């Protein structure tokens, strides 16, 4: 298999890395396909694998009973599993599931943590991404508490558009509900 090149990846965290940090991670990145509604990180389960999205979208949701409330979205700008791993937690109470199928690079927790221990620059980059994601989550909570249904839907559609590869979103009424 040919060596993965930083210039060819679409994920913004991977592209923003210093070349030596990308080289540190590249041997551990495995391409995978993400299927619609696939749970990539379950609630209260160990976070063993993380995912740099190349396309598609993953939703972060609360995991109370059968009712899920979305609190965040991750597309190719981010890393699925970054918050619990960067903050040295074994698991998360949230469920991360694929909301728009796509492709990603999977990396094991141990490989990423070893790279973070070796590179303060990489750790700083990942923590800046975690901060950005936390800001998004708090803005989502604000939207849920203060916007009308139409306002929340408009915000969600814009967030989905920002993370998709085209101006066309394939959504059903069932999916939106």
Coordinates of N, CA and C in Angstrom, one line a residue:
X1 N 0.8 -1.2 0.0 CA 0.0 0.0 0.0 C 0.9 1.2 0.0
X2 N 0.6 2.2 -0.9 CA 1.4 3.4 -0.9 C 1.3 4.2 0.4
X3 N 2.4 5.0 0.6 CA 2.5 5.8 1.8 C 1.4 7.0 1.7
X4 N 0.7 7.2 2.8 CA -0.3 8.2 2.8 C 0.4 9.6 2.8
X5 N -0.1 10.5 2.0 CA 0.5 11.8 1.9 C -0.4 12.9 2.6
X6 N 0.2 13.7 3.3 CA -0.6 14.8 4.0 C -1.3 15.7 3.1
X7 N -0.7 15.9 1.9 CA -1.3 16.8 0.9 C -2.6 16.3 0.3
X8 N -2.8 15.0 0.4 CA -4.0 14.3 -0.2 C -5.1 14.1 0.7
X9 N -4.9 14.3 2.0 CA -6.0 14.1 3.0 C -6.9 15.3 3.0
X10 N -8.2 15.1 3.3 CA -9.2 16.1 3.3 C -9.5 16.6 4.8
X11 N -9.2 15.8 5.7 CA -9.4 16.1 7.1 C -8.6 17.3 7.5
X12 N -9.2 18.3 8.1 CA -8.6 19.6 8.4 C -7.6 19.4 9.6
X13 N -7.9 18.5 10.5 CA -6.9 18.4 11.7 C -5.7 17.7 11.1
X14 N -5.8 16.7 10.3 CA -4.6 16.0 9.7 C -3.8 17.0 8.9
X15 N -4.5 17.9 8.1 CA -3.8 18.8 7.2 C -3.1 19.9 8.0
X16 N -3.7 20.2 9.2 CA -3.1 21.3 10.0 C -1.9 20.9 10.8
X17 N -1.6 19.6 10.9 CA -0.5 19.1 11.7 C 0.8 19.4 11.1
X18 N 1.8 19.6 12.0 CA 3.2 19.7 11.5 C 3.5 18.4 10.7
X19 N 4.3 18.5 9.6 CA 4.6 17.3 8.8 C 5.2 16.2 9.7
X20 N 6.0 16.5 10.7 CA 6.6 15.4 11.5 C 5.5 14.7 12.4
X21 N 4.5 15.5 12.8 CA 3.4 14.9 13.5 C 2.5 14.0 12.6
X22 N 2.3 14.5 11.4 CA 1.5 13.7 10.4 C 2.3 12.4 10.2
X23 N 3.6 12.5 10.0 CA 4.4 11.3 9.7 C 4.4 10.3 10.9
X24 N 4.3 10.9 12.1 CA 4.2 10.0 13.3 C 2.9 9.2 13.3
X25 N 1.8 9.8 12.8 CA 0.5 9.2 12.8 C 0.2 8.3 11.6
X26 N 0.7 8.7 10.4 CA 0.4 8.1 9.1 C 0.5 6.5 9.1
X27 N 1.5 5.9 9.7 CA 1.5 4.4 9.7 C 0.3 3.8 10.5
X28 N -0.3 4.6 11.3 CA -1.4 4.0 12.1 C -2.8 4.3 11.6
X29 N -2.9 5.1 10.5 CA -4.2 5.5 10.0 C -4.7 4.5 9.0
X30 N -5.9 3.9 9.3 CA -6.5 2.9 8.5 C -7.7 3.5 7.8
X31 N -7.8 3.4 6.5 CA -9.0 3.9 5.8 C -10.2 3.0 6.1
X32 N -11.4 3.6 6.4 CA -12.6 2.8 6.6 C -13.8 3.5 6.0
X33 N -14.8 2.8 5.8 CA -16.1 3.4 5.3 C -17.0 3.5 6.5
X34 N -17.8 4.6 6.6 CA -18.7 4.8 7.7 C -20.1 4.6 7.1
X35 N -20.9 3.8 7.7 CA -22.3 3.5 7.2 C -23.3 4.3 8.0
X36 N -24.3 4.8 7.3 CA -25.4 5.5 7.9 C -25.9 4.8 9.2
X37 N -26.1 5.6 10.3 CA -26.6 5.2 11.6 C -25.6 4.2 12.4
X38 N -24.4 4.0 11.8 CA -23.4 3.2 12.5 C -23.0 3.9 13.8
X39 N -23.0 3.2 14.9 CA -22.4 3.7 16.1 C -20.9 3.5 16.1
X40 N -20.2 4.6 16.2 CA -18.7 4.4 16.1 C -18.1 4.5 17.5
X41 N -18.8 5.2 18.4 CA -18.4 5.2 19.9 C -19.7 5.1 20.7
X42 N -19.8 4.0 21.4 CA -21.0 3.8 22.2 C -20.9 4.5 23.6
X43 N -22.1 4.8 24.2 CA -22.0 5.4 25.5 C -21.4 4.5 26.6
X44 N -20.6 5.1 27.4 CA -19.9 4.4 28.5 C -19.1 3.2 28.1
X45 N -18.7 3.1 26.8 CA -17.9 2.0 26.4 C -16.5 2.6 26.2
X46 N -15.4 1.8 26.3 CA -14.1 2.4 26.1 C -13.9 2.9 24.7
X47 N -13.3 4.1 24.7 CA -13.0 4.7 23.4 C -11.6 4.2 22.9
X48 N -11.7 3.1 22.1 CA -10.5 2.4 21.7 C -10.0 2.9 20.3
X49 N -10.9 3.4 19.5 CA -10.6 3.9 18.2 C -11.1 5.3 18.0
X50 N -10.4 6.1 17.2 CA -10.8 7.5 16.9 C -10.9 7.6 15.4
X51 N -11.6 8.6 14.9 CA -11.8 8.7 13.4 C -11.6 10.1 12.9
X52 N -10.7 10.2 12.0 CA -10.5 11.5 11.3 C -11.4 11.4 10.0
X53 N -12.4 12.1 10.0 CA -13.4 12.0 8.9 C -12.8 12.7 7.6
X54 N -13.0 12.0 6.5 CA -12.6 12.6 5.2 C -13.8 13.1 4.5
X55 N -15.0 12.4 4.8 CA -16.3 12.8 4.3 C -17.3 12.2 5.2
X56 N -18.5 12.7 5.1 CA -19.6 12.2 5.9 C -19.7 13.1 7.2
X57 N -20.5 12.6 8.1 CA -20.8 13.4 9.3 C -21.1 12.5 10.5
X58 N -20.6 12.8 11.6 CA -20.9 12.0 12.8 C -21.6 12.9 13.8
X59 N -22.7 12.4 14.4 CA -23.4 13.2 15.4 C -23.0 12.7 16.8
X60 N -22.9 13.7 17.7 CA -22.7 13.4 19.1 C -24.0 13.7 19.8
X61 N -24.5 12.6 20.5 CA -25.8 12.8 21.1 C -25.8 12.2 22.5
X62 N -26.8 12.7 23.3 CA -27.0 12.2 24.6 C -27.5 10.7 24.4
X63 N -27.4 9.9 25.4 CA -27.7 8.5 25.3 C -28.7 8.1 26.4
X64 N -29.7 8.9 26.6 CA -30.7 8.5 27.6 C -31.9 7.7 27.0
X65 N -32.0 6.5 27.4 CA -33.1 5.6 27.0 C -33.1 5.6 25.4
X66 N -34.3 5.7 24.9 CA -34.4 5.6 23.4 C -34.3 7.0 22.8
X67 N -34.4 8.1 23.6 CA -34.5 9.4 23.1 C -33.1 10.0 23.0
X68 N -32.7 10.5 21.9 CA -31.3 11.1 21.7 C -31.5 12.5 21.4
X69 N -30.7 13.3 22.0 CA -30.6 14.8 21.7 C -29.2 15.1 21.2
X70 N -29.2 15.6 20.0 CA -27.9 15.9 19.4 C -27.3 17.1 20.1
X71 N -26.0 17.0 20.4 CA -25.3 18.1 21.0 C -24.1 18.6 20.2
X72 N -23.7 17.8 19.2 CA -22.6 18.2 18.3 C -22.6 17.5 17.0
X73 N -21.9 18.0 16.1 CA -21.6 17.4 14.8 C -20.1 17.5 14.4
X74 N -19.7 16.4 13.9 CA -18.3 16.4 13.4 C -18.2 16.0 12.0
X75 N -17.5 16.7 11.2 CA -17.3 16.4 9.8 C -15.8 16.3 9.5
X76 N -15.4 16.6 8.3 CA -13.9 16.5 8.0 C -13.1 17.6 8.7
X77 N -13.7 18.5 9.5 CA -12.9 19.5 10.2 C -12.4 18.9 11.5
X78 N -12.8 17.6 11.9 CA -12.4 17.2 13.2 C -12.0 15.7 13.4
X79 N -12.1 15.4 14.6 CA -11.7 14.0 15.0 C -12.7 13.5 16.0
X80 N -13.3 12.4 15.6 CA -14.3 11.7 16.4 C -13.6 11.0 17.6
X81 N -14.0 11.3 18.8 CA -13.4 10.7 20.0 C -12.3 11.6 20.6
X82 N -12.1 12.8 20.1 CA -11.0 13.7 20.5 C -11.2 14.1 22.0
X83 N -12.5 14.4 22.4 CA -12.7 15.0 23.7 C -12.3 14.0 24.8
X84 N -12.9 12.8 24.8 CA -12.5 11.9 25.9 C -11.0 11.5 25.9
X85 N -10.5 11.3 24.7 CA -9.1 10.9 24.6 C -8.1 12.0 25.0
X86 N -8.3 13.2 24.5 CA -7.4 14.3 24.8 C -7.5 14.7 26.3
X87 N -8.7 14.4 26.9 CA -8.8 14.8 28.3 C -8.6 13.5 29.2
X88 N -8.0 12.5 28.6 CA -7.5 11.3 29.3 C -8.6 10.6 30.1
X89 N -9.8 10.5 29.4 CA -10.9 9.7 29.9 C -11.0 8.4 29.1
X90 N -11.5 7.3 29.8 CA -11.6 6.0 29.2 C -12.8 6.0 28.3
X91 N -13.9 6.6 28.7 CA -15.2 6.5 28.0 C -15.9 7.9 28.0
X92 N -17.0 7.9 27.4 CA -17.9 9.1 27.3 C -19.3 8.7 27.5
X93 N -20.1 9.5 28.1 CA -21.5 9.1 28.3 C -22.3 9.3 27.0
X94 N -21.7 9.9 26.0 CA -22.4 10.2 24.7 C -22.3 9.1 23.7
X95 N -23.2 9.1 22.7 CA -23.1 8.2 21.6 C -22.7 8.9 20.4
X96 N -21.8 8.4 19.6 CA -21.3 9.0 18.4 C -21.8 8.1 17.3
X97 N -22.7 8.6 16.4 CA -23.2 7.8 15.3 C -23.1 8.5 14.0
X98 N -23.0 7.7 12.9 CA -22.9 8.3 11.6 C -24.2 8.8 11.1
X99 N -24.3 10.1 10.8 CA -25.5 10.8 10.4 C -25.5 10.9 8.9
X100 N -24.3 11.0 8.3 CA -24.1 11.0 6.8 C -23.0 10.1 6.5
X101 N -23.2 9.1 5.7 CA -22.2 8.1 5.4 C -21.0 8.7 4.7
X102 N -19.8 8.1 4.9 CA -18.6 8.7 4.3 C -17.4 7.8 4.6
X103 N -16.3 8.4 4.6 CA -15.0 7.7 4.8 C -14.2 8.4 5.8
X104 N -13.3 7.6 6.5 CA -12.5 8.2 7.6 C -11.2 7.4 7.6
X105 N -10.3 8.0 8.4 CA -9.1 7.2 8.8 C -9.3 6.9 10.3
X106 N -9.2 5.6 10.6 CA -9.3 5.2 12.0 C -7.9 5.1 12.5
X107 N -7.8 5.4 13.8 CA -6.5 5.3 14.5 C -6.8 4.8 15.9
X108 N -6.0 3.9 16.4 CA -6.1 3.3 17.8 C -5.8 4.4 18.8
X109 N -6.5 4.3 19.9 CA -6.2 5.2 21.0 C -4.7 5.2 21.5
X110 N -4.2 4.0 21.6 CA -2.8 3.9 22.1 C -1.8 4.6 21.1
X111 N -2.0 4.5 19.8 CA -1.1 5.1 18.8 C -1.2 6.7 18.9
X112 N -2.5 7.1 19.0 CA -2.7 8.6 19.1 C -2.1 9.1 20.4
X113 N -2.4 8.4 21.5 CA -1.8 8.9 22.8 C -0.3 8.9 22.9
X114 N 0.3 7.9 22.3 CA 1.8 7.9 22.2 C 2.3 9.1 21.4
X115 N 1.6 9.4 20.3 CA 2.0 10.6 19.5 C 1.8 11.9 20.3
X116 N 0.7 12.0 21.1 CA 0.5 13.2 21.9 C 1.5 13.3 23.0
X117 N 2.0 12.2 23.5 CA 3.0 12.2 24.5 C 4.4 12.7 24.0
X118 N 4.6 12.3 22.7 CA 5.9 12.7 22.0 C 5.9 14.1 21.5
X119 N 4.7 14.7 21.2 CA 4.7 16.0 20.6 C 3.8 17.0 21.3
X120 N 4.4 17.9 22.0 CA 3.6 19.0 22.6 C 2.8 19.8 21.6
X121 N 3.4 20.0 20.4 CA 2.7 20.7 19.3 C 1.4 20.0 18.9
X122 N 1.5 18.7 18.7 CA 0.3 17.9 18.3 C -0.7 18.0 19.4
X123 N -0.3 17.9 20.7 CA -1.2 17.9 21.8 C -1.9 19.3 21.8
X124 N -1.2 20.4 21.6 CA -1.8 21.7 21.6 C -2.8 21.8 20.4
X125 N -2.5 21.3 19.3 CA -3.4 21.3 18.1 C -4.7 20.6 18.5
X126 N -4.6 19.4 19.1 CA -5.7 18.6 19.4 C -6.6 19.3 20.5
X127 N -5.9 19.9 21.5 CA -6.7 20.6 22.5 C -7.4 21.8 22.0
X128 N -6.8 22.5 21.0 CA -7.5 23.6 20.3 C -8.7 23.1 19.6
X129 N -8.6 22.0 19.0 CA -9.8 21.4 18.3 C -10.9 21.0 19.4
X130 N -10.5 20.4 20.5 CA -11.4 20.1 21.5 C -12.1 21.3 22.0
X131 N -11.4 22.4 22.2 CA -12.0 23.7 22.7 C -13.1 24.1 21.7
X132 N -12.7 24.0 20.4 CA -13.7 24.4 19.3 C -14.9 23.6 19.4
X133 N -14.8 22.3 19.6 CA -15.9 21.4 19.6 C -16.8 21.7 20.9
X134 N -16.1 22.0 22.0 CA -16.9 22.3 23.2 C -17.7 23.6 23.0
X135 N -17.1 24.6 22.3 CA -17.8 25.8 22.0 C -19.0 25.5 21.1
X136 N -18.9 24.6 20.1 CA -20.0 24.2 19.3 C -21.1 23.5 20.1
X137 N -20.7 22.7 21.1 CA -21.7 22.0 21.9 C -22.4 23.0 22.8
X138 N -21.7 24.0 23.3 CA -22.5 25.0 24.2 C -23.4 25.8 23.3
X139 N -23.0 26.1 22.1 CA -23.9 26.9 21.2 C -25.1 26.1 20.8
X140 N -24.9 24.8 20.7 CA -26.0 23.9 20.4 C -27.0 23.8 21.6
X141 N -26.5 23.8 22.8 CA -27.3 23.8 24.0 C -28.1 25.1 24.0
X142 N -27.5 26.2 23.7 CA -28.1 27.5 23.7 C -29.2 27.5 22.6
X143 N -29.0 27.0 21.5 CA -30.0 26.9 20.4 C -31.2 26.1 20.8
X144 N -30.9 24.9 21.4 CA -32.0 24.1 21.9 C -32.9 24.8 22.9
X145 N -32.2 25.6 23.8 CA -33.0 26.3 24.9 C -33.7 27.6 24.4
X146 N -33.2 28.2 23.3 CA -33.8 29.5 23.0 C -34.4 29.7 21.7
X147 N -34.1 28.9 20.7 CA -34.6 29.1 19.3 C -35.9 28.3 19.1
X148 N -36.6 28.8 18.2 CA -37.8 28.1 17.8 C -37.4 26.8 17.0
X149 N -38.4 25.9 16.8 CA -38.1 24.7 16.0 C -37.5 25.1 14.7
X150 N -38.1 26.1 14.0 CA -37.6 26.5 12.7 C -36.2 27.0 12.8
X151 N -35.9 27.8 13.8 CA -34.5 28.3 14.0 C -33.5 27.2 14.2
X152 N -33.9 26.2 15.1 CA -33.0 25.0 15.3 C -32.8 24.2 14.0
X153 N -33.8 24.0 13.3 CA -33.7 23.3 12.0 C -32.8 24.0 11.0
X154 N -33.0 25.4 10.9 CA -32.2 26.2 10.0 C -30.7 26.1 10.4
X155 N -30.4 26.2 11.7 CA -29.0 26.1 12.2 C -28.5 24.7 11.9
X156 N -29.2 23.6 12.1 CA -28.8 22.3 11.9 C -28.5 22.1 10.4
X157 N -29.4 22.6 9.5 CA -29.1 22.4 8.1 C -27.9 23.1 7.6
X158 N -27.6 24.3 8.2 CA -26.4 25.0 7.8 C -25.2 24.3 8.3
X159 N -25.3 23.7 9.5 CA -24.1 22.9 10.1 C -23.9 21.7 9.2
X160 N -25.0 21.0 8.8 CA -24.8 19.9 7.9 C -24.2 20.3 6.5
X161 N -24.7 21.4 6.0 CA -24.2 21.9 4.7 C -22.7 22.1 4.8
X162 N -22.3 22.7 5.9 CA -20.9 23.0 6.1 C -20.0 21.8 6.2
X163 N -20.6 20.7 6.5 CA -19.8 19.4 6.6 C -20.0 18.5 5.5
X164 N -20.8 18.9 4.5 CA -21.1 18.0 3.3 C -20.2 18.3 2.1
X165 N -20.2 17.5 1.2 CA -19.4 17.7 0.0 C -20.2 18.4 -1.2
X166 N -21.5 18.6 -0.9 CA -22.2 19.3 -2.0 C -23.3 20.2 -1.4
X167 N -24.0 20.9 -2.3 CA -25.1 21.7 -1.9 C -26.4 20.9 -1.7
X168 N -26.4 19.6 -2.0 CA -27.5 18.8 -1.9 C -27.4 17.8 -0.7
X169 N -28.3 17.9 0.2 CA -28.4 17.0 1.4 C -29.5 16.0 1.1
X170 N -29.2 14.7 1.2 CA -30.2 13.6 1.1 C -30.7 13.3 2.4
X171 N -31.9 13.8 2.8 CA -32.5 13.6 4.1 C -34.0 13.2 3.9
X172 N -34.4 12.3 4.8 CA -35.8 11.9 4.7 C -36.6 12.6 5.9
X173 N -37.9 12.6 5.9 CA -38.7 13.1 7.0 C -38.4 12.3 8.2
X174 N -38.3 11.0 8.1 CA -38.0 10.1 9.2 C -36.7 10.5 9.8
X175 N -35.7 10.7 9.0 CA -34.4 11.1 9.5 C -34.4 12.4 10.3
X176 N -35.1 13.4 9.7 CA -35.2 14.7 10.4 C -35.9 14.6 11.7
X177 N -36.9 13.7 11.8 CA -37.6 13.6 13.1 C -36.8 13.0 14.2

